[in-house]
Coordinates of C-alpha atoms in Angstrom, one line a residue:
X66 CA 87.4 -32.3 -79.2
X67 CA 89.6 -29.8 -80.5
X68 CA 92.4 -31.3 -78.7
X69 CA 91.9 -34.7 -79.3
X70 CA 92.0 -33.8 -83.0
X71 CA 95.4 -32.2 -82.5
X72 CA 98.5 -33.5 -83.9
X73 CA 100.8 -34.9 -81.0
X74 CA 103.2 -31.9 -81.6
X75 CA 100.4 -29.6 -81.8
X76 CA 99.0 -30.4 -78.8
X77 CA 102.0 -31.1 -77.1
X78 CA 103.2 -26.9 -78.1
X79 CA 99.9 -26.0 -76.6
X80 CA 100.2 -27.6 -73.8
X81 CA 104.3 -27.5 -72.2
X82 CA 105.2 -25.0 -70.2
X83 CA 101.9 -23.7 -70.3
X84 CA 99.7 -23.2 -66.8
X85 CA 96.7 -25.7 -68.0
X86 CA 93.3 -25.1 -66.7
X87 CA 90.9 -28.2 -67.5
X88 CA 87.1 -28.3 -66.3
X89 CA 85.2 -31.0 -66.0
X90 CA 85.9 -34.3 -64.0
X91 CA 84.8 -36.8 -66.6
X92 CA 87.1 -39.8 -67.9
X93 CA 88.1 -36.8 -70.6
X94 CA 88.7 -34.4 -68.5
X95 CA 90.3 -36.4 -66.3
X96 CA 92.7 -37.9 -69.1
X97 CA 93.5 -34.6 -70.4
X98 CA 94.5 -33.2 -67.0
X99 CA 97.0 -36.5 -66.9
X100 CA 98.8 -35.7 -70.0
X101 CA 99.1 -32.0 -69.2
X102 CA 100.8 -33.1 -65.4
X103 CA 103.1 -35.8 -67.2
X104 CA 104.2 -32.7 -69.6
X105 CA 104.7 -30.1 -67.3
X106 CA 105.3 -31.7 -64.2
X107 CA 104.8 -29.9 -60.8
X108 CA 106.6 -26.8 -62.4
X109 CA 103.4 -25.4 -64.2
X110 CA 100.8 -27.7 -62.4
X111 CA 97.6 -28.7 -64.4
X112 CA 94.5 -27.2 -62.4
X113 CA 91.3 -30.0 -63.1
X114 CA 87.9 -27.5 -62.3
X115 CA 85.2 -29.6 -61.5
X116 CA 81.9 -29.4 -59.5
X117 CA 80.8 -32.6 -59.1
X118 CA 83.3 -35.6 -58.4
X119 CA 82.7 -39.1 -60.3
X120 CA 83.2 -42.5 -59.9
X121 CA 86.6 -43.2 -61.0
X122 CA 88.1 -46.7 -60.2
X123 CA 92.2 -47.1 -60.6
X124 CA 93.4 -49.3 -63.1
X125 CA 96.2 -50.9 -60.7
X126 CA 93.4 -52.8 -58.6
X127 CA 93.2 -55.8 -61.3
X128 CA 92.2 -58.5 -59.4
X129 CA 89.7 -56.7 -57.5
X130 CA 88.3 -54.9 -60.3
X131 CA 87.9 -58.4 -61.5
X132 CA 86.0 -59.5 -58.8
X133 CA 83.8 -56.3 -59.2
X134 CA 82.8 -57.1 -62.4
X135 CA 81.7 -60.7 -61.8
X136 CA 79.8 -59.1 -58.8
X137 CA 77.7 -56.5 -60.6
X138 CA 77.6 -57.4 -64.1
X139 CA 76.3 -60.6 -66.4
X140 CA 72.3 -61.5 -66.6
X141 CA 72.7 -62.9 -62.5
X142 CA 73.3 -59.0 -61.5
X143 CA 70.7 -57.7 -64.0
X144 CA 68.1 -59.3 -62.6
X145 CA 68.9 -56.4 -59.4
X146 CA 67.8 -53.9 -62.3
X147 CA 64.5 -52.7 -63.6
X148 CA 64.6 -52.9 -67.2
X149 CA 62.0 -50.3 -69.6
X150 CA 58.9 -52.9 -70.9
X151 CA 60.0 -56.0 -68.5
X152 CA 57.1 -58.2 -67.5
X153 CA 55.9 -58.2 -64.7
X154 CA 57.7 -60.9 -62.8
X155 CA 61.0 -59.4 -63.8
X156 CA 59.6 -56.1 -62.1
X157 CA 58.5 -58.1 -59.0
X158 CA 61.8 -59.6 -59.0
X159 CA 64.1 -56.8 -59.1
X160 CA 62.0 -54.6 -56.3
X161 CA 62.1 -57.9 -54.2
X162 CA 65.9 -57.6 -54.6
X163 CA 66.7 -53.9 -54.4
X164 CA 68.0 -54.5 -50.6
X165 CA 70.8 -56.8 -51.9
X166 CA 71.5 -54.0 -54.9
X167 CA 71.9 -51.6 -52.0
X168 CA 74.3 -53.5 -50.1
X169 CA 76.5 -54.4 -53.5
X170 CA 76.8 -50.8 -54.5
X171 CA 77.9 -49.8 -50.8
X172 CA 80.1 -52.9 -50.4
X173 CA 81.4 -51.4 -53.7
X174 CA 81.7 -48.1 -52.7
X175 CA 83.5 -48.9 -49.2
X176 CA 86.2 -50.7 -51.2
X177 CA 87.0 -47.9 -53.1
X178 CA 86.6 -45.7 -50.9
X179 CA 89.4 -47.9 -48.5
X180 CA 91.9 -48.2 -51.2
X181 CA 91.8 -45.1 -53.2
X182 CA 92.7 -41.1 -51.5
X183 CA 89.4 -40.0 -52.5
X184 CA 88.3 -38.4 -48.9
X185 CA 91.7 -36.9 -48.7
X186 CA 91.7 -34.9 -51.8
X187 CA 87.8 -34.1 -51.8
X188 CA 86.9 -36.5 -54.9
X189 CA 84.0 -38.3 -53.0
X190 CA 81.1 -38.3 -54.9
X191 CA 77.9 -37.3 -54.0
X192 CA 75.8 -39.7 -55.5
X193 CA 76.2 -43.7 -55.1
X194 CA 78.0 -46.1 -57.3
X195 CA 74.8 -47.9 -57.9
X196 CA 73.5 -44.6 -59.4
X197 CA 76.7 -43.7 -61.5
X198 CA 76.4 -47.3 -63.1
X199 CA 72.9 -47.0 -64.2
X200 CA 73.5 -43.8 -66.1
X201 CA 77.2 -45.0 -67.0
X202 CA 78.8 -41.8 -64.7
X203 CA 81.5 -43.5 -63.7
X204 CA 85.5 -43.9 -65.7
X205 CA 89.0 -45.7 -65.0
X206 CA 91.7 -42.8 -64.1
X207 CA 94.5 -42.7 -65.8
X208 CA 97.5 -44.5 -64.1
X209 CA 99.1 -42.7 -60.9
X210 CA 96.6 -40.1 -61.2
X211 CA 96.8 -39.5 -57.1
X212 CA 100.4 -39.9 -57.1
X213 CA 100.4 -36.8 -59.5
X214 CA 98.2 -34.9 -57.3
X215 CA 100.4 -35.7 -54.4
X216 CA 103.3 -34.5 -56.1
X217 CA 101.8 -31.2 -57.1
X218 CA 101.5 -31.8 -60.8
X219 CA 97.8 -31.9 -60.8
X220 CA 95.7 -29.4 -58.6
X221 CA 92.1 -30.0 -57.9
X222 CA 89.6 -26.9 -57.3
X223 CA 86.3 -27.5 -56.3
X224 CA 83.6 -25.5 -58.0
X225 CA 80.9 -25.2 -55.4
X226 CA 78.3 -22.9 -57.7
X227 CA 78.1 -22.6 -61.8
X228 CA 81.1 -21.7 -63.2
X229 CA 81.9 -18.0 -63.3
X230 CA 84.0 -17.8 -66.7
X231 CA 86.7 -15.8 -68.2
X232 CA 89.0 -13.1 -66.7
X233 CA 92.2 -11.4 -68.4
X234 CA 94.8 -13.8 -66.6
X235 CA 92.7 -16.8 -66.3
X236 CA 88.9 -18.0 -65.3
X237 CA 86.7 -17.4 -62.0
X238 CA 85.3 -20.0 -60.1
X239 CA 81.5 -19.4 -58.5
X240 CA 80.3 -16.8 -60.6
X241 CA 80.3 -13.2 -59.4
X242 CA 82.9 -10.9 -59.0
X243 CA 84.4 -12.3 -55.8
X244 CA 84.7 -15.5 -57.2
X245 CA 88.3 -17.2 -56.4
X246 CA 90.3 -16.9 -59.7
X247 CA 92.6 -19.6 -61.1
X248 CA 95.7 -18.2 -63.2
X249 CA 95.3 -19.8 -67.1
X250 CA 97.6 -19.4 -70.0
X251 CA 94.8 -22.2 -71.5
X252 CA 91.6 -23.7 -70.7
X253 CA 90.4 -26.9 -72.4
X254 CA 86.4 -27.5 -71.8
X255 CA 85.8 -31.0 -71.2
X256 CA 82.1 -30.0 -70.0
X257 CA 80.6 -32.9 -71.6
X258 CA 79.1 -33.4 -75.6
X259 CA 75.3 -32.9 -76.6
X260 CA 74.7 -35.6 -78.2
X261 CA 70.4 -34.7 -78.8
X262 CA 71.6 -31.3 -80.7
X263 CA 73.9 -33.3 -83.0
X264 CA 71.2 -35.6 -83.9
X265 CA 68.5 -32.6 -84.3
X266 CA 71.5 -31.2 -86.4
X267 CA 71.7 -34.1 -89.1
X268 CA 67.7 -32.3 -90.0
X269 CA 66.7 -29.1 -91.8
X270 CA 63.0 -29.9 -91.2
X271 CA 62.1 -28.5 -87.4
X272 CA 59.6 -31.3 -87.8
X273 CA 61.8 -34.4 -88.4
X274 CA 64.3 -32.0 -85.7
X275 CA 61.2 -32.3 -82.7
X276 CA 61.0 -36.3 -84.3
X277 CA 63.5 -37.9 -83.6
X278 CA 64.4 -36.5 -80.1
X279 CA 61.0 -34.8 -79.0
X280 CA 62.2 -35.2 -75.1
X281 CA 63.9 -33.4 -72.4
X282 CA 67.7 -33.8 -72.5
X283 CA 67.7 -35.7 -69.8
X284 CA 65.1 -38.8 -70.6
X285 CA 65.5 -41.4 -72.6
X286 CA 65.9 -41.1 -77.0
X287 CA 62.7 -43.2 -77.7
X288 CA 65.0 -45.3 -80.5
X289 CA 63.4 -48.9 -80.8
X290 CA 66.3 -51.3 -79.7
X291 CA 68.6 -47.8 -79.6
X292 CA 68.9 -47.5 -83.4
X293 CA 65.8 -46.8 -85.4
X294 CA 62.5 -44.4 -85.0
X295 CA 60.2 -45.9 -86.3
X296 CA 58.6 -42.7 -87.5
X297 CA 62.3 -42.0 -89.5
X298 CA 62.6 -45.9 -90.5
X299 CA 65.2 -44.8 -93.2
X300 CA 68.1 -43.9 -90.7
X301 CA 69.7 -45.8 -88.5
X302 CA 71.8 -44.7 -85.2
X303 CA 74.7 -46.7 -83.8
X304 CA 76.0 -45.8 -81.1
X305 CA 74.1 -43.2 -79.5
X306 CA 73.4 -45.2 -76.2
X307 CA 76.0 -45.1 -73.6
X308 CA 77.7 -47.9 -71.6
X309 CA 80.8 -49.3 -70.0
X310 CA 82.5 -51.6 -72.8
X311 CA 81.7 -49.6 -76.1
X312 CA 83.2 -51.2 -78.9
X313 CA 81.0 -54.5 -78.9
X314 CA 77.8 -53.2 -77.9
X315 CA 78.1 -51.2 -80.8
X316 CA 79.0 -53.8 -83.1
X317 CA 76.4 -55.7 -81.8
X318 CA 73.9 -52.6 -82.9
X319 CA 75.5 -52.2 -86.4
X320 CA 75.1 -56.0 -87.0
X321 CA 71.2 -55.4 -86.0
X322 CA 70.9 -52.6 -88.7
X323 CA 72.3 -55.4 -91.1
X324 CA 70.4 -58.0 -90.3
X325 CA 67.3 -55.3 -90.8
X326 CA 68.4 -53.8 -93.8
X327 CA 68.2 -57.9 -95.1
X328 CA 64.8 -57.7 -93.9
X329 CA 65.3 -60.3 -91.2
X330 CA 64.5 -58.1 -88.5
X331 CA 60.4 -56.3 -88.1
X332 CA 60.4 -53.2 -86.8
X333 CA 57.2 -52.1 -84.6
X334 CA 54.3 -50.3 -86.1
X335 CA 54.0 -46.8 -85.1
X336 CA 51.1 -47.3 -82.7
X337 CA 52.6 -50.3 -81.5
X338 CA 56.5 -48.5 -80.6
X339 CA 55.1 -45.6 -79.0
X340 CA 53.0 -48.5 -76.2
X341 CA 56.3 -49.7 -76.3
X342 CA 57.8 -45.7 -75.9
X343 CA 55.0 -45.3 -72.7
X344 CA 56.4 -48.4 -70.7
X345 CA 59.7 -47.5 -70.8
X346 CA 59.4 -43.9 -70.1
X347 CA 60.1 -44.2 -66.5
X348 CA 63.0 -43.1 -64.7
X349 CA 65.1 -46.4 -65.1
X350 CA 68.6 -45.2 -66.3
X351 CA 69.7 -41.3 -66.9
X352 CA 69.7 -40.6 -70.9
X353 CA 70.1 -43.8 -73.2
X354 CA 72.7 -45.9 -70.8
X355 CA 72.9 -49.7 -71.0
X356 CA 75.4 -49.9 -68.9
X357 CA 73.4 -51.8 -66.0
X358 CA 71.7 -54.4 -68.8
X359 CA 74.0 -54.5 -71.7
X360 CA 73.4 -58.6 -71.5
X361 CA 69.8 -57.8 -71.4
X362 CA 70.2 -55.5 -74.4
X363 CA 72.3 -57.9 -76.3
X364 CA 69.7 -60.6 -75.1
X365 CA 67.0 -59.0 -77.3
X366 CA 69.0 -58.3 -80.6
X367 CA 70.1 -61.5 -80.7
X368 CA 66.7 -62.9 -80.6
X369 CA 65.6 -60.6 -83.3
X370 CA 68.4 -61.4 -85.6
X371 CA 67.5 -65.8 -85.1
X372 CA 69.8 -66.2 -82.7
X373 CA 70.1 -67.6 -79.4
X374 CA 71.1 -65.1 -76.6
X375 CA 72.4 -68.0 -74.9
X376 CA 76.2 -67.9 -75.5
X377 CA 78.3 -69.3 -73.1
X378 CA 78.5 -72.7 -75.5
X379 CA 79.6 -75.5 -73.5
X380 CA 80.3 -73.9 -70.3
X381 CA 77.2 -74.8 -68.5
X382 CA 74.1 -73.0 -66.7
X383 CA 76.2 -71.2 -64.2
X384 CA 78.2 -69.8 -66.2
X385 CA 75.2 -68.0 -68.2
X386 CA 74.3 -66.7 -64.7
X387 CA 77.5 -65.9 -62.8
X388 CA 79.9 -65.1 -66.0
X389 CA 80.4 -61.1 -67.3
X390 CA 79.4 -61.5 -71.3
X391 CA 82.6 -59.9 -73.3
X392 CA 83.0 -59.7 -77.5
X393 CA 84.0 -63.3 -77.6
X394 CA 80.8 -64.3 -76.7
X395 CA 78.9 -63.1 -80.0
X396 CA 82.1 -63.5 -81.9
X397 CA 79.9 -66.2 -84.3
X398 CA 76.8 -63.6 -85.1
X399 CA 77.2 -62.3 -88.5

């Protein structure tokens, strides 16, 4: 965060000529450690310190990627998911269909894995594509970011234990004092954002604090419709839950709050949002991710605002199946 709030030139002194150490293999991480390589070059290589690889898909396979996304997203591919508080013959249907949303995340995964150097430079991940879509752990790289590792401008180092910190020239990798050491002039943390302690943090009462997250960092923030407690009906959040396409989604939530505000939307009674709170407590998606459903999601504002979810105007009932939903589609709501 510090960087990105940097002034180009600011960052850009910190950064040249420098030897760059970056941890953490998220999409910023990963975009940080690009700009460092395209600064520096392979002269004073950017070192990326991660212990867990993600899903990142390159940018240059367009058509594919297209293909991808008319595969495994839009309400046809949600049905594949379980959704917190479905009925129940949405729940038969999805378990009933989890062998094909087993073999569309490994026909997914194989294709990567084909066209991208992933084995070669030890970026596989250890979990499944399915998995990193449901809790939204998965990015685009930046452009030619294998051709900069091939070219020595990036260097990748495995972190197979915690990471062991600071030394006098640089940071040591596996804690303890045998840990291998990386040489550092300047390390940028990109270990992730906790988003629970800045919402505890907009509270002085430890009682509204325990409120309004009240859960283990890694469940779900019981927000009706991802916005509102209704214990704390006076403050709305937009744009706490995570997914791919974030702009929309969240303008989708903020038109929501309007529409409540005007008193055109009920919220749930305490008694009745905490039922609601039970159902969907299960292990359905890591932290608030509507990645995997963000039709679904979009599905049930829209029907609480008074209007139809059914958006693809004119283009037939295929297309409500088969096509991926984009901000066009609820370009009309006000």
């Amino acid at each position: 965060m510090d960087y990105s709030r940097m002034a180009h030139a600011d960052a850009d002194e910190l950064i040249r000529g420098k030897r760059v150490v970056v941890v953490g293999s998220g999409k910023s991480g990963m975009d940080i450690v690009a700009q460092c390589a395209e600064a520096n070059g392979s002269e004073h290589p950017c070192t990326l310190v991660y212990r867990e690889a993600n899903w990142m898909v390159d940018p240059n396979l367009t058509w594919a990627d297209d293909f991808f996304e008319k595969l495994t997203t839009g309400r046809l591919a949600e049905l594949l998911v379980h959704k917190p508080g479905e009925g129940l013959a949405l729940s038969l249907l999805a378990t009933a269909l989890t062998p094909l949303r087993w073999l569309v995340g490994k026909v997914t995964e194989a294709y990567y894995k084909m066209l991208m150097p992933m084995r070669k430079h030890g970026m596989v991940p250890g979990h499944g594509f399915s998995a990193a879509a449901l809790g939204w752990r998965a990015g685009v790289l930046p452009d030619r970011f294998y051709d900069m590792v091939d070219r020595g401008s990036i260097v990748l180092r495995r972190c197979g234990g915690s990471f062991g910190g600071f030394c006098a020239d640089g940071v040591v990798l596996d804690g303890g004092a045998g840990g291998e050491r990386v040489d550092a002039d300047v390390v940028i943390l990109a270990t992730g954002f906790d988003a629970d302690r800045l919402l505890r943090g907009v509270f002085v009462s430890p009682r509204f604090r325990e409120v309004v997250v009240g859960r283990p960092s890694d469940a779900m923030l019981p927000l009706y419709r991802h916005c509102v407690h209704p214990r704390i009906p006076q403050m709305a959040v937009v744009g706490y839950a995570e997914c791919g396409a974030s702009i929309y989604p969240y303008e989708m939530m903020a038109k929501w709050v309007a529409h409540l505000l005007d008193g055109a939307v009920r919220l749930p009674g305490v008694a009745e949002w905490e039922r609601w709170a039970r159902r969907r407590s299960g292990a359905f998606f890591p932290k608030s991710c509507i990645d995997a459903v963000t039709t679904w999601y979009h599905d049930q504002l829209c029907r609480d605002m008074g209007y139809s979810p059914r958006r693809k105007k004119g283009a037939g009932f295929l297309a409500e199946w088969l096509q991926p939903y984009g901000p066009t589609d609820y370009a009309g709501i006000r």
